[in-house]
Amino acid sequence: MSTQIPLSILDLAPIVEGSDAATALRNSVALARHAEGLGYRRFWVAEHHNMDGVASSATAVLIGQIAQATERIRVGSGGIMLPNHAPLTIAEQFGTLATLFPGRIDLGLGRAPGTDGPTMRALRRHLSSAAEDRFPEDVLELQAYLGPAREGQVVRAIPGQGTEVPIWLLGSSLYSAQLAAYLGLPFAFASHFAPELLMQALELYRAQYRPSARHPEPRAMVGLNVIVADSDEQARHLFTSIQQRFLGMQRGQRGPLPRPVEDMEPLWNPAEKAGVARMLAESVVGSPATVRAGLQATLERTGADEFIVASAVHDFGARLRSYELLAGQAGGAASA
């Protein structure tokens, strides 16, 4: 790449067809070690619940395991779905992580539930739309718990107080872009599954950004699906796993990450094919040369400060290989 850019990894501890959650969790830890050796900047895991294909539901617990197994790479959440939790609980969890692994923990926050309605009620007990409406206040409350002690402060996060864990706001719409700009926080856009508003969100975030003490300049991270293999044909074959997953989402069917198939055409109708293509529009799939050109084009179009990459590949060896090949195409960017 002619312009270097930091590369990070977004992991959902995918449970693949024919395997189980224990293997998925072991693979996530192994992938993080591998990523550290390749020079990736961050390794984030995402909070989802009641999904057969995702093992990262206890996000803070998994982050602790990954941080323990690595030495340098930043580890964090991409993200914690804050409406599911009391801000104090998250401050204590991530304050503990930051105390155990100083200078290595990130806290990405999302406003979505990361699950369905019945599971939201099971998580929150008293479900109300006010939980999401309180998101800005909850972010500020969480920041206060992680900040320096204040005179007269009655409730404190211990550990947590004074750790000032870096907070990122995550979003797939304009709402979090506006809030991140208003609060002077870094912003990550979930274009790996909701790409339609990417450019508008980035423009709004940068135009409305209010400098903060910790972040005098805006910092935008862009989520991408990236699969690299030795040839374009091999990479497209691996990509059919995530295409099948997104086809299932359109049909209301969720399950383990499917095995790749030789041909997607018998599996979907034209409307479904178009829908999957829209959701996966921010994907770079192919040989090293193809991916290098695709990443460069995306960088020029978005002006991203960092890419965070999801690679839903069924075979773990092929997944490791994809990240190896990707790091090789970044021109040293991953260690920037």
Coordinates of C-alpha atoms in Angstrom, one line a residue:
M1 CA 0.0 0.0 0.0
S2 CA 1.3 3.4 -0.9
T3 CA -0.2 4.9 2.2
Q4 CA 0.3 3.0 5.5
I5 CA -2.6 2.5 7.8
P6 CA -2.9 0.6 11.1
L7 CA -4.7 -2.7 10.9
S8 CA -6.7 -4.3 13.7
I9 CA -8.9 -7.4 14.0
L10 CA -12.5 -7.7 15.0
D11 CA -13.3 -11.2 16.3
L12 CA -16.6 -12.8 17.3
A13 CA -15.1 -16.1 18.4
P14 CA -17.1 -17.8 15.5
I15 CA -18.6 -21.2 16.2
V16 CA -18.3 -23.0 12.8
E17 CA -20.4 -25.8 11.4
G18 CA -19.1 -29.1 12.8
S19 CA -17.3 -27.5 15.8
D20 CA -18.2 -26.1 19.3
A21 CA -17.8 -23.1 21.5
A22 CA -14.8 -24.4 23.3
T23 CA -12.9 -24.7 20.1
A24 CA -14.1 -21.2 19.0
L25 CA -12.7 -19.7 22.2
R26 CA -9.4 -21.5 21.9
N27 CA -9.1 -20.3 18.4
S28 CA -9.7 -16.7 19.3
V29 CA -6.9 -16.8 21.8
A30 CA -4.6 -18.5 19.3
L31 CA -5.6 -15.9 16.6
A32 CA -4.8 -13.1 19.0
R33 CA -1.3 -14.5 19.6
H34 CA -0.8 -14.9 15.9
A35 CA -2.0 -11.3 15.2
E36 CA 0.4 -10.0 17.8
G37 CA 3.3 -11.7 16.0
L38 CA 2.1 -10.2 12.7
G39 CA 2.0 -6.6 14.1
Y40 CA -1.7 -5.9 14.2
R41 CA -2.5 -3.0 16.5
R42 CA -5.7 -4.2 18.2
F43 CA -7.7 -7.3 18.8
W44 CA -11.3 -6.6 19.6
V45 CA -14.1 -9.0 20.5
A46 CA -17.8 -8.2 20.1
E47 CA -20.8 -8.7 22.5
H48 CA -23.6 -10.8 21.1
H49 CA -26.1 -13.0 22.9
N50 CA -28.2 -16.1 22.1
M51 CA -26.4 -16.8 18.8
D52 CA -25.4 -20.3 17.9
G53 CA -22.5 -19.0 15.8
V54 CA -20.9 -16.6 18.3
A55 CA -19.0 -17.5 21.5
S56 CA -18.0 -14.0 22.6
S57 CA -21.1 -13.2 24.8
A58 CA -19.1 -12.8 28.0
T59 CA -17.0 -10.2 26.4
A60 CA -14.9 -8.9 29.3
V61 CA -14.1 -12.5 30.4
L62 CA -12.8 -13.3 26.9
I63 CA -10.8 -10.1 26.7
G64 CA -9.0 -11.0 30.0
Q65 CA -8.1 -14.4 28.6
I66 CA -6.7 -12.9 25.4
A67 CA -4.8 -10.2 27.2
Q68 CA -3.3 -12.9 29.5
A69 CA -2.2 -14.9 26.5
T70 CA -0.5 -11.9 24.7
E71 CA 2.0 -9.3 25.6
R72 CA 1.8 -6.2 23.5
I73 CA -1.3 -6.1 21.3
R74 CA -4.2 -3.8 22.5
V75 CA -7.2 -5.9 23.5
G76 CA -10.7 -4.6 23.8
S77 CA -14.4 -4.6 22.9
G78 CA -15.9 -4.0 19.6
G79 CA -18.1 -3.4 21.3
I80 CA -19.8 -3.6 24.7
M81 CA -23.5 -3.0 24.2
L82 CA -23.9 -0.4 26.9
P83 CA -27.7 -0.5 27.2
N84 CA -27.4 -4.1 28.4
H85 CA -25.4 -3.1 31.4
A86 CA -25.1 -0.6 34.3
P87 CA -22.2 1.8 33.6
L88 CA -20.7 1.0 37.0
T89 CA -20.5 -2.7 36.1
I90 CA -18.6 -2.0 32.9
A91 CA -16.3 0.5 34.7
E92 CA -15.5 -2.2 37.2
Q93 CA -14.9 -4.9 34.6
F94 CA -12.7 -2.8 32.3
G95 CA -11.1 -1.0 35.3
T96 CA -10.0 -4.5 36.5
L97 CA -8.7 -5.4 33.0
A98 CA -6.8 -2.1 32.7
T99 CA -5.3 -2.6 36.2
L100 CA -4.2 -6.1 35.3
F101 CA -3.0 -5.1 31.8
P102 CA -2.1 -1.5 31.9
G103 CA -1.9 0.5 28.7
R104 CA -3.4 -2.4 26.6
I105 CA -7.2 -2.3 27.1
D106 CA -9.7 -0.5 24.8
L107 CA -13.4 0.0 25.5
G108 CA -15.6 0.2 22.4
L109 CA -19.2 1.0 23.2
G110 CA -22.3 0.3 21.1
R111 CA -25.9 1.4 21.5
A112 CA -27.6 -1.6 19.9
P113 CA -28.7 -4.6 22.0
G114 CA -26.6 -7.2 20.1
T115 CA -29.5 -9.7 20.2
D116 CA -33.2 -10.2 19.9
G117 CA -36.2 -9.0 22.0
P118 CA -36.6 -11.9 24.3
T119 CA -32.9 -12.1 25.0
M120 CA -32.8 -8.3 25.7
R121 CA -35.5 -8.9 28.3
A122 CA -33.5 -11.7 29.8
L123 CA -30.4 -9.5 30.0
R124 CA -32.0 -6.3 31.2
R125 CA -34.9 -7.8 33.2
H126 CA -36.9 -4.5 32.9
L127 CA -36.8 -3.7 29.2
S128 CA -37.5 -0.2 28.2
S129 CA -36.7 1.9 25.2
A130 CA -35.4 4.5 27.7
A131 CA -32.3 2.3 28.0
E132 CA -31.1 3.2 24.5
D133 CA -32.4 6.7 24.9
R134 CA -30.1 7.1 27.9
F135 CA -27.0 6.1 25.9
P136 CA -25.3 9.5 26.0
E137 CA -25.8 9.9 29.7
D138 CA -24.6 6.3 30.3
V139 CA -21.4 7.1 28.3
L140 CA -20.7 10.2 30.4
E141 CA -21.4 8.2 33.6
L142 CA -19.0 5.5 32.5
Q143 CA -16.3 8.1 31.7
A144 CA -16.7 9.6 35.1
Y145 CA -16.2 6.3 36.8
L146 CA -13.0 5.7 34.8
G147 CA -11.7 9.2 35.3
P148 CA -9.9 10.8 38.3
A149 CA -11.6 10.8 41.7
R150 CA -13.8 13.9 42.3
E151 CA -14.4 15.5 45.6
G152 CA -17.6 14.3 47.2
Q153 CA -18.0 11.4 44.8
V154 CA -20.2 8.8 46.5
V155 CA -20.1 5.9 44.0
R156 CA -16.7 4.8 42.7
A157 CA -15.4 2.0 40.4
I158 CA -12.7 0.1 42.3
P159 CA -10.8 -1.0 40.3
G160 CA -11.5 1.5 37.6
Q161 CA -11.2 5.0 39.0
G162 CA -8.3 6.8 37.4
T163 CA -7.6 4.2 34.8
E164 CA -9.1 6.3 32.0
V165 CA -9.5 3.3 29.7
P166 CA -9.7 4.7 26.2
I167 CA -13.3 4.8 25.0
W168 CA -14.4 4.4 21.3
L169 CA -18.0 4.9 20.1
L170 CA -19.2 2.3 17.6
G171 CA -22.1 2.7 15.2
S172 CA -23.8 1.8 12.0
S173 CA -25.9 4.9 11.6
L174 CA -25.4 8.7 12.1
Y175 CA -26.4 8.7 15.7
S176 CA -23.1 7.5 17.2
A177 CA -21.1 9.6 14.7
Q178 CA -22.8 12.7 16.0
L179 CA -22.3 11.7 19.6
A180 CA -18.7 10.8 19.1
A181 CA -18.1 14.1 17.5
Y182 CA -19.9 16.0 20.3
L183 CA -18.0 14.2 23.0
G184 CA -14.6 14.3 21.3
L185 CA -14.2 10.6 21.1
P186 CA -12.7 8.2 18.5
F187 CA -15.4 6.6 16.3
A188 CA -15.6 3.2 14.6
F189 CA -18.2 2.6 11.9
A190 CA -19.6 -0.9 11.5
S191 CA -19.4 -0.9 7.7
H192 CA -18.5 -4.6 7.7
F193 CA -22.3 -5.3 8.0
A194 CA -24.0 -2.0 7.6
P195 CA -22.1 0.0 4.9
E196 CA -24.8 2.2 3.4
L197 CA -24.2 5.3 5.7
L198 CA -20.4 4.9 5.9
M199 CA -19.4 8.0 4.0
Q200 CA -22.1 10.2 5.4
A201 CA -21.2 9.2 8.9
L202 CA -17.5 9.9 8.4
E203 CA -18.3 13.3 6.9
L204 CA -20.6 14.2 9.7
Y205 CA -18.2 13.0 12.4
R206 CA -15.3 15.0 11.0
A207 CA -17.3 18.1 10.3
Q208 CA -18.9 18.3 13.7
Y209 CA -15.9 17.1 15.8
R210 CA -15.3 19.0 19.0
P211 CA -11.7 18.6 20.2
S212 CA -11.2 17.0 23.6
A213 CA -8.3 17.0 26.0
R214 CA -7.4 13.4 25.1
H215 CA -8.4 13.6 21.5
P216 CA -7.6 16.9 19.9
E217 CA -8.2 15.5 16.4
P218 CA -11.0 13.1 15.2
R219 CA -10.0 9.5 14.7
A220 CA -12.1 7.3 12.5
M221 CA -11.9 3.5 12.2
V222 CA -13.6 1.6 9.4
G223 CA -14.8 -2.0 9.7
L224 CA -14.2 -4.2 6.7
N225 CA -14.6 -7.8 5.7
V226 CA -11.3 -9.0 4.3
I227 CA -10.4 -12.5 3.1
V228 CA -7.1 -13.1 1.4
A229 CA -6.0 -16.3 -0.2
D230 CA -3.4 -17.4 -2.7
S231 CA -5.8 -16.7 -5.6
D232 CA -8.9 -14.7 -6.2
E233 CA -10.8 -17.9 -6.8
Q234 CA -9.8 -19.4 -3.4
A235 CA -10.7 -16.3 -1.6
R236 CA -14.1 -16.1 -3.2
H237 CA -14.7 -19.7 -2.2
L238 CA -13.9 -18.9 1.4
F239 CA -16.1 -15.8 1.2
T240 CA -19.2 -18.0 0.6
S241 CA -19.3 -18.8 4.3
I242 CA -20.1 -15.3 5.3
Q243 CA -22.4 -14.9 2.3
Q244 CA -24.4 -17.8 3.6
R245 CA -24.4 -16.3 7.1
F246 CA -25.9 -13.1 5.8
L247 CA -28.4 -14.9 3.7
G248 CA -29.5 -16.7 6.8
M249 CA -29.9 -13.3 8.6
Q250 CA -32.2 -12.1 5.8
R251 CA -34.3 -15.2 6.3
G252 CA -34.3 -14.9 10.1
Q253 CA -32.1 -18.0 10.4
R254 CA -29.0 -18.0 12.6
G255 CA -26.6 -20.8 13.3
P256 CA -22.9 -21.8 13.1
L257 CA -20.8 -20.3 10.4
P258 CA -21.4 -22.5 7.3
R259 CA -18.9 -24.4 5.4
P260 CA -18.0 -22.8 2.0
V261 CA -19.8 -23.9 -1.1
E262 CA -18.7 -24.1 -4.7
D263 CA -21.6 -22.0 -6.0
M264 CA -24.0 -19.6 -4.2
E265 CA -26.5 -19.3 -7.1
P266 CA -28.7 -22.3 -6.1
L267 CA -29.0 -21.0 -2.6
W268 CA -30.5 -17.6 -3.1
N269 CA -33.0 -15.7 -5.2
P270 CA -32.1 -12.5 -7.0
A271 CA -33.6 -10.3 -4.2
E272 CA -31.7 -12.2 -1.5
K273 CA -28.5 -12.0 -3.6
A274 CA -28.8 -8.2 -3.9
G275 CA -29.6 -7.9 -0.2
V276 CA -26.4 -9.8 0.8
A277 CA -24.4 -7.8 -1.7
R278 CA -25.6 -4.5 -0.1
M279 CA -24.8 -5.7 3.5
L280 CA -21.3 -7.0 2.4
A281 CA -20.5 -4.1 0.1
E282 CA -17.4 -3.1 2.2
S283 CA -15.6 -6.4 1.6
V284 CA -12.2 -6.9 0.1
V285 CA -11.8 -10.4 -1.1
G286 CA -9.0 -11.9 -3.3
S287 CA -5.4 -12.6 -3.8
P288 CA -2.7 -10.5 -2.1
A289 CA -2.5 -8.2 -5.2
T290 CA -6.3 -7.8 -5.4
V291 CA -6.6 -7.1 -1.7
R292 CA -3.8 -4.6 -1.8
A293 CA -5.5 -2.6 -4.5
G294 CA -8.9 -2.9 -2.8
L295 CA -7.5 -1.6 0.5
Q296 CA -5.8 1.3 -1.1
A297 CA -9.0 2.3 -2.9
T298 CA -11.0 2.1 0.3
L299 CA -8.4 4.2 2.1
E300 CA -8.4 6.9 -0.6
R301 CA -12.2 6.9 -0.5
T302 CA -12.7 7.0 3.2
G303 CA -9.6 8.7 4.6
A304 CA -9.8 6.2 7.5
D305 CA -7.2 6.4 10.2
E306 CA -7.4 2.7 10.9
F307 CA -9.1 -0.4 9.4
I308 CA -10.6 -3.1 11.7
V309 CA -10.9 -6.3 9.8
A310 CA -13.4 -9.2 10.2
S311 CA -12.6 -12.5 8.5
A312 CA -15.3 -15.0 8.9
V313 CA -13.6 -18.1 7.4
H314 CA -14.8 -21.6 8.3
D315 CA -11.4 -23.3 8.3
F316 CA -9.2 -21.9 11.1
G317 CA -6.0 -22.6 9.2
A318 CA -7.3 -20.6 6.2
R319 CA -8.3 -17.8 8.6
L320 CA -4.8 -17.6 10.0
R321 CA -3.4 -17.6 6.5
S322 CA -5.7 -14.8 5.5
Y323 CA -4.5 -12.6 8.3
E324 CA -0.8 -13.5 7.4
L325 CA -1.3 -12.5 3.8
L326 CA -3.2 -9.3 4.8
A327 CA -0.4 -8.2 7.1
G328 CA 2.0 -8.8 4.3
Q329 CA 0.1 -6.5 2.0
A330 CA 0.0 -3.6 4.5
G331 CA 3.5 -2.4 3.8
G332 CA 4.3 -2.3 7.5
A333 CA 1.1 -0.5 8.2
A334 CA 0.0 -3.0 10.9
S335 CA 2.8 -1.9 13.2
A336 CA 2.3 1.8 12.6

